[in-house]
PDB file of C-alpha atoms in Angstrom:
ATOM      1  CA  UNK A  13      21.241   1.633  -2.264  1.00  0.00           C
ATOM      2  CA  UNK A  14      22.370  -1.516  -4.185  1.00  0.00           C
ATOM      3  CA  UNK A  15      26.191  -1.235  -4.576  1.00  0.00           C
ATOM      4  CA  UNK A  16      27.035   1.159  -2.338  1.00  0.00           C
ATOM      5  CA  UNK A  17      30.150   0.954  -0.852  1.00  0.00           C
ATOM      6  CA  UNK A  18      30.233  -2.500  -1.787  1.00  0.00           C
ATOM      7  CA  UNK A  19      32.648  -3.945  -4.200  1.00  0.00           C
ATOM      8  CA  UNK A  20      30.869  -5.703  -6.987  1.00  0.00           C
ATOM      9  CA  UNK A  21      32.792  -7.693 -10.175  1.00  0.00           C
ATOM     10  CA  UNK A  22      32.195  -6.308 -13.010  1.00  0.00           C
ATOM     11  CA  UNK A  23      29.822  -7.787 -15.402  1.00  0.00           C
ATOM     12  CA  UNK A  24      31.294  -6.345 -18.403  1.00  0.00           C
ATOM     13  CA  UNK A  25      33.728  -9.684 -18.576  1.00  0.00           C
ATOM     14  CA  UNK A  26      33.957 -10.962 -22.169  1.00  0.00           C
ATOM     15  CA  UNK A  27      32.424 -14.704 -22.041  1.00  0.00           C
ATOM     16  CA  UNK A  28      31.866 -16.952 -24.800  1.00  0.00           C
ATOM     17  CA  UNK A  29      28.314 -16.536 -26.747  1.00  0.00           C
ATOM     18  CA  UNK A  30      26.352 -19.976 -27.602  1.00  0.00           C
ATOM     19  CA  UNK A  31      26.730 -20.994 -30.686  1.00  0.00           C
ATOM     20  CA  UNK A  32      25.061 -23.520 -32.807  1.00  0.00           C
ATOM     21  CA  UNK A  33      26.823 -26.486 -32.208  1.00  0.00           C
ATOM     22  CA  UNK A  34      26.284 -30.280 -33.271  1.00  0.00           C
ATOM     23  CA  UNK A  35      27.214 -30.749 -29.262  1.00  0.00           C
ATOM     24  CA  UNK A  36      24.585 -32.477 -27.079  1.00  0.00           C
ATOM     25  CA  UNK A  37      24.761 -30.585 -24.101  1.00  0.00           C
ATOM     26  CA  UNK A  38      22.263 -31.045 -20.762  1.00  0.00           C
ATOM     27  CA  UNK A  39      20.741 -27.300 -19.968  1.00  0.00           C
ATOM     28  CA  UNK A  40      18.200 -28.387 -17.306  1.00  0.00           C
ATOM     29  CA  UNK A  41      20.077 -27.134 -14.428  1.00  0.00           C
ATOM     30  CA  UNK A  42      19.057 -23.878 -16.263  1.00  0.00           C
ATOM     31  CA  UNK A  43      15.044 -24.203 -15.167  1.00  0.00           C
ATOM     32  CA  UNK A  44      15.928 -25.070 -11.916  1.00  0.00           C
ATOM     33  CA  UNK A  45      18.177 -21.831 -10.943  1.00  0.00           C
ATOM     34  CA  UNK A  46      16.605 -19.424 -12.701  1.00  0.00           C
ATOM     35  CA  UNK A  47      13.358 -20.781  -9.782  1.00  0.00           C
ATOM     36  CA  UNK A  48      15.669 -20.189  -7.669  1.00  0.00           C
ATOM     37  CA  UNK A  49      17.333 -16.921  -8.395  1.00  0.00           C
ATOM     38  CA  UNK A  50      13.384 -15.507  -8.324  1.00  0.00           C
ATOM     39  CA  UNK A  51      12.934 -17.067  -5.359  1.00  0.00           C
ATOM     40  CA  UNK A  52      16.227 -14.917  -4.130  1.00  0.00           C
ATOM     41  CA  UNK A  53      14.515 -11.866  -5.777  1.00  0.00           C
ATOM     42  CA  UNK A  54      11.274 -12.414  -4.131  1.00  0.00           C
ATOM     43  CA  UNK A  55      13.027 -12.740  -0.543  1.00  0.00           C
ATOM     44  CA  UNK A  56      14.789  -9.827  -0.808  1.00  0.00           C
ATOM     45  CA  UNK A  57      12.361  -7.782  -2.001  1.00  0.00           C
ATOM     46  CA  UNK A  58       9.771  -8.464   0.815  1.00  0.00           C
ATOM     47  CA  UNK A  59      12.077  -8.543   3.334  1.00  0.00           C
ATOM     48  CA  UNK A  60      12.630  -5.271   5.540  1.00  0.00           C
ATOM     49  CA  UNK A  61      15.599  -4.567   7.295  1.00  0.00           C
ATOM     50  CA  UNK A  62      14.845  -5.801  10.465  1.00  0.00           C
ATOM     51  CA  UNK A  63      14.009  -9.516   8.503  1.00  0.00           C
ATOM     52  CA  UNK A  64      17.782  -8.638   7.003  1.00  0.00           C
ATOM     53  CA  UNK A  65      18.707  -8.177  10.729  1.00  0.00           C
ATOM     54  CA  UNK A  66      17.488 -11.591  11.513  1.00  0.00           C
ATOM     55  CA  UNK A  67      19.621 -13.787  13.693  1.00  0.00           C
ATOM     56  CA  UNK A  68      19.825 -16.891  12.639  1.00  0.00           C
ATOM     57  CA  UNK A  69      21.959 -20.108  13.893  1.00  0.00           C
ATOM     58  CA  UNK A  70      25.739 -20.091  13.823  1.00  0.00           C
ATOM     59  CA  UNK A  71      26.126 -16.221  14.817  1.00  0.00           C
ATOM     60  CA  UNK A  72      24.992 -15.574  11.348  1.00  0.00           C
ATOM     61  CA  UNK A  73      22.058 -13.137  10.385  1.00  0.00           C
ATOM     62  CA  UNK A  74      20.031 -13.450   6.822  1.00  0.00           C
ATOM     63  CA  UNK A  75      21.594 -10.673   5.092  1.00  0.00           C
ATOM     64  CA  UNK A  76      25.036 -12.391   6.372  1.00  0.00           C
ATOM     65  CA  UNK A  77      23.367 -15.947   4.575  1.00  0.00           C
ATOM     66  CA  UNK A  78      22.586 -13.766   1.295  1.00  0.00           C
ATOM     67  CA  UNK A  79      26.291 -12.051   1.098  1.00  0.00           C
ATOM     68  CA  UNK A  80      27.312 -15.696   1.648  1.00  0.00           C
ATOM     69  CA  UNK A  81      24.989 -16.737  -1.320  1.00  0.00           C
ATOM     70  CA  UNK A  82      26.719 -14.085  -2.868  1.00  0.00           C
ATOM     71  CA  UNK A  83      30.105 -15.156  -2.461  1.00  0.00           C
ATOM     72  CA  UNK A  84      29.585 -18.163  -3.981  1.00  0.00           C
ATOM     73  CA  UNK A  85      27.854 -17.082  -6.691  1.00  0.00           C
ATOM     74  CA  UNK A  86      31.232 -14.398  -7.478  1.00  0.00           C
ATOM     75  CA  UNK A  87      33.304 -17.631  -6.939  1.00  0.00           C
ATOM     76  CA  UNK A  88      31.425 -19.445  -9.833  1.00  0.00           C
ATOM     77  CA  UNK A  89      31.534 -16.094 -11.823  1.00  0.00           C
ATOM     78  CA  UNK A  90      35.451 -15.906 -10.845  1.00  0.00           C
ATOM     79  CA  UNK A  91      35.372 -19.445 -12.717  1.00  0.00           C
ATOM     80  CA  UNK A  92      33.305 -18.371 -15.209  1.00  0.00           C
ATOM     81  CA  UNK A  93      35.575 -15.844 -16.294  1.00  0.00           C
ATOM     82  CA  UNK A  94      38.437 -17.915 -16.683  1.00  0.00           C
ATOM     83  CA  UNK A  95      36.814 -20.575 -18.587  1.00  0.00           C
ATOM     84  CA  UNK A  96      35.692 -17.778 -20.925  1.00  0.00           C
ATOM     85  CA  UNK A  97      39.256 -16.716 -21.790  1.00  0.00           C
ATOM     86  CA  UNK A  98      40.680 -20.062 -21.873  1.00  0.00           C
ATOM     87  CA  UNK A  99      37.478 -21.920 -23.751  1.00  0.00           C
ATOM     88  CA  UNK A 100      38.561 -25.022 -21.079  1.00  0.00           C
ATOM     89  CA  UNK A 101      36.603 -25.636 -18.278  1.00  0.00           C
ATOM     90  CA  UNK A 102      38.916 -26.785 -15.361  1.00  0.00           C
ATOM     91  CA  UNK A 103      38.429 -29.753 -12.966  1.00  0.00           C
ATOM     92  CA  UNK A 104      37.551 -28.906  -8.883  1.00  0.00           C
ATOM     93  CA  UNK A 105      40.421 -28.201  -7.168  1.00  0.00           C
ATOM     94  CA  UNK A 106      39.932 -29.137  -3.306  1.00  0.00           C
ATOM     95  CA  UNK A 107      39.451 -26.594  -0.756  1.00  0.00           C
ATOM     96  CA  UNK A 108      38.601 -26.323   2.726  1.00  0.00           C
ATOM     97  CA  UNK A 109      34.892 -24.456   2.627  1.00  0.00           C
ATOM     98  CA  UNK A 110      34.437 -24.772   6.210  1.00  0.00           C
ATOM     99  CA  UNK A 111      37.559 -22.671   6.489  1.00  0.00           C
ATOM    100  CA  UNK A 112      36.550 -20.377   3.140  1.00  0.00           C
ATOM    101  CA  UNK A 113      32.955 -19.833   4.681  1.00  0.00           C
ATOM    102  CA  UNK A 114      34.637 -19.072   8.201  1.00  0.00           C
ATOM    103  CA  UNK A 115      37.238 -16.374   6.960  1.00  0.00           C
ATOM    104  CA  UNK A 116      34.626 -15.159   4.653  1.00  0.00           C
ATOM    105  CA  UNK A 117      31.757 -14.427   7.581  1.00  0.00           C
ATOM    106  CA  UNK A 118      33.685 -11.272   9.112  1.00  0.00           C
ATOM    107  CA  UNK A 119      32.790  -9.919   5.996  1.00  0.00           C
ATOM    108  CA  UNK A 120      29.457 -10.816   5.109  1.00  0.00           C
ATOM    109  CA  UNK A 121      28.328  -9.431   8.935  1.00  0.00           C
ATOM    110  CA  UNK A 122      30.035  -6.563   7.789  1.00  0.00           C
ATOM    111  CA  UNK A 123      27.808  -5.371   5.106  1.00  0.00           C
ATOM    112  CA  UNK A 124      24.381  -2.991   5.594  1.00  0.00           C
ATOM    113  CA  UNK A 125      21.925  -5.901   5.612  1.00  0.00           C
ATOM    114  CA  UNK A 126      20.270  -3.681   2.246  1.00  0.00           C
ATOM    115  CA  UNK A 127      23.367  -3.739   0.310  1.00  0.00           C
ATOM    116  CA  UNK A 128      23.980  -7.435   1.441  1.00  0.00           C
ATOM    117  CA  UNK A 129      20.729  -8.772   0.040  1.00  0.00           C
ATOM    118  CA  UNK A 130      20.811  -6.569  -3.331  1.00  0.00           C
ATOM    119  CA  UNK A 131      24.697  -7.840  -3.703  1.00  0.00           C
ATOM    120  CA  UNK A 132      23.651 -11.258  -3.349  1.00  0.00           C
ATOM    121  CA  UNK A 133      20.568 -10.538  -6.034  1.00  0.00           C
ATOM    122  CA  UNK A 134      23.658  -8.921  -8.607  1.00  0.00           C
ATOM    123  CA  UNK A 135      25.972 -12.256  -8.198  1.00  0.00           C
ATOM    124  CA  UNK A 136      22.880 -14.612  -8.216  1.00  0.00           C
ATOM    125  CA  UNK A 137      22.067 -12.729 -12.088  1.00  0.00           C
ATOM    126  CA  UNK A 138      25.487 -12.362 -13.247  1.00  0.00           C
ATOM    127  CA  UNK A 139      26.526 -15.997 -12.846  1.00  0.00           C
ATOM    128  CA  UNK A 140      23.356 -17.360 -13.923  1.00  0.00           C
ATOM    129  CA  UNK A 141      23.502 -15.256 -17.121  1.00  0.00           C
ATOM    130  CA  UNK A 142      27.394 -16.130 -17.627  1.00  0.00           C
ATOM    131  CA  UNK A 143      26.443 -19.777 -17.292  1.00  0.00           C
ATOM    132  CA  UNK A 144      23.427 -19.468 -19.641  1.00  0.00           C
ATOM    133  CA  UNK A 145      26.139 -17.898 -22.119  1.00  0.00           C
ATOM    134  CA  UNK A 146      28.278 -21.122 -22.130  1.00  0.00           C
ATOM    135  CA  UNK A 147      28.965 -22.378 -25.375  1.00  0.00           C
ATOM    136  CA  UNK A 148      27.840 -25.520 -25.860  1.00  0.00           C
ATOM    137  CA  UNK A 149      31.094 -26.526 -26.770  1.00  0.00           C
ATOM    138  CA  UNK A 150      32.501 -25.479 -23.453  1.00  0.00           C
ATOM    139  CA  UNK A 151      29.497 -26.408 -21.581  1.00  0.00           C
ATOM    140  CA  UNK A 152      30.492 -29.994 -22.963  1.00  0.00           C
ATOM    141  CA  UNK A 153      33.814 -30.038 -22.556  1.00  0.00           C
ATOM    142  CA  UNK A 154      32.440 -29.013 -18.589  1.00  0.00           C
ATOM    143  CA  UNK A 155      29.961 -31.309 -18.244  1.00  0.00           C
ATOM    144  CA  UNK A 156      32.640 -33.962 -19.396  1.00  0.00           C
ATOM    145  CA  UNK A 157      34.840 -33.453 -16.268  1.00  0.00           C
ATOM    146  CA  UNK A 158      34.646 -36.123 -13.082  1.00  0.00           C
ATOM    147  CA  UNK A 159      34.186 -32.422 -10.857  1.00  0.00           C
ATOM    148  CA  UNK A 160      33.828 -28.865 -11.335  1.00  0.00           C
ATOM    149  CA  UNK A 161      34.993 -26.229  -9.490  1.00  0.00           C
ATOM    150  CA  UNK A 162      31.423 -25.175  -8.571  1.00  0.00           C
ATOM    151  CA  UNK A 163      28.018 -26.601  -9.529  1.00  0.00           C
ATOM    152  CA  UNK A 164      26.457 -25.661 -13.044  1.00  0.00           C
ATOM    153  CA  UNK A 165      23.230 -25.556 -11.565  1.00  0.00           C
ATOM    154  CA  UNK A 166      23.238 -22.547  -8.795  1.00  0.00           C
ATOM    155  CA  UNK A 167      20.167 -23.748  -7.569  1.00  0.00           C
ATOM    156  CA  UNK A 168      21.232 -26.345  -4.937  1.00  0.00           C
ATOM    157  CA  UNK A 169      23.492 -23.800  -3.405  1.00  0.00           C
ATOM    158  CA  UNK A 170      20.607 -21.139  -3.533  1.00  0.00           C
ATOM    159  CA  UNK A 171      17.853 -23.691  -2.211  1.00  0.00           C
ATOM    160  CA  UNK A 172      19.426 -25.006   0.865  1.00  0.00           C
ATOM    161  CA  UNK A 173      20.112 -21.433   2.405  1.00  0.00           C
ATOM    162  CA  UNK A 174      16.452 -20.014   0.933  1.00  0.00           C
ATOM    163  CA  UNK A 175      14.654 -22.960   2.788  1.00  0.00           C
ATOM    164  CA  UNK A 176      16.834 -21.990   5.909  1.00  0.00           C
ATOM    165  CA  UNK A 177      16.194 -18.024   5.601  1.00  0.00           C
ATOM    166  CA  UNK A 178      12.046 -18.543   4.707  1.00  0.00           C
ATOM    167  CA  UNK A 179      12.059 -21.034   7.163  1.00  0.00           C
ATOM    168  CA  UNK A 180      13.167 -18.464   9.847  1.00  0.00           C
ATOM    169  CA  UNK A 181      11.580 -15.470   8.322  1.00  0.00           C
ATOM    170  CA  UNK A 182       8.754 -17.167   8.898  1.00  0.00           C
ATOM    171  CA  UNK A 183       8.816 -17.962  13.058  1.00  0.00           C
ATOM    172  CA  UNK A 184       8.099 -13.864  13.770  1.00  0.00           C
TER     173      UNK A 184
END
């Protein structure tokens, strides 16, 4: 049961709409991690929940990788949010992720693989769709910026653990 039990944000967050601007703004990270995000979809859907189960290297199992995923994806949402109120996007502010993705693993073990995999399907659409919703005008003022606090395009993120979990899905 998607959700259950699990804590989820809540996607009714007010975010800018796009507007017609006279802004040039690059969308083509858009393409790429919306593949992505249905290539998240399609895992989860054909995996069963002995694939969730899954060991795989570092103590982690897939539906631990996917609530990872997740994570991130509520971190860029967390973001997001903030940039949606304030109409300025905000440089990267350094962080430790070995130490973020560490603390955060405890957790993401935690879940029912299920409600791991659907969780990270819910963060994968709501940040893609609140990035979508930039306004150009903040998606320029972003794109502007030496570094962001987490990469436009959600696909990189997504691609390098999908490649990992398909690749290990795969040796049955």
């Amino acid at each position: 049961m998607p959700g259950r039990g699990v804590w989820l944000p809540s996607s009714r967050t007010k975010r800018p709409f796009r507007e017609e601007s006279p802004v040039a703004v690059d969308r083509r990270h858009e393409a790429e991690t919306d593949a992505e995000r249905k290539r998240l979809r399609a895992l989860v859907t054909r995996s069963t929940d002995d694939d969730l189960r899954r060991a795989m290297p570092g103590g982690w199992t897939v539906a631990g990788v996917l609530a990872h995923m997740g994570y991130w994806d509520a971190r860029a949402i967390y973001w997001l949010d903030k940039w949606s109120r304030t109409g300025q996007p905000t440089p990267y502010e350094p962080e430790n992720v070995e130490a973020v993705n560490d603390a955060a693993k405890p957790l993401c073990l935690a879940l029912r693989p299920r409600d791991a995999a659907q969780l990270a399907l819910r963060l994968a659409d709501e940040a893609d769709s609140k990035v979508s919703a930039l306004t150009d005008t903040v998606l320029a003022k972003a794109q502007a910026l030496e570094s962001l606090p987490f990469n436009l395009s959600r696909a990189t993120h997504r691609k390098e653990h999908l490649d990992e979990l398909e690749s290990a899905l795969a040796a049955k």
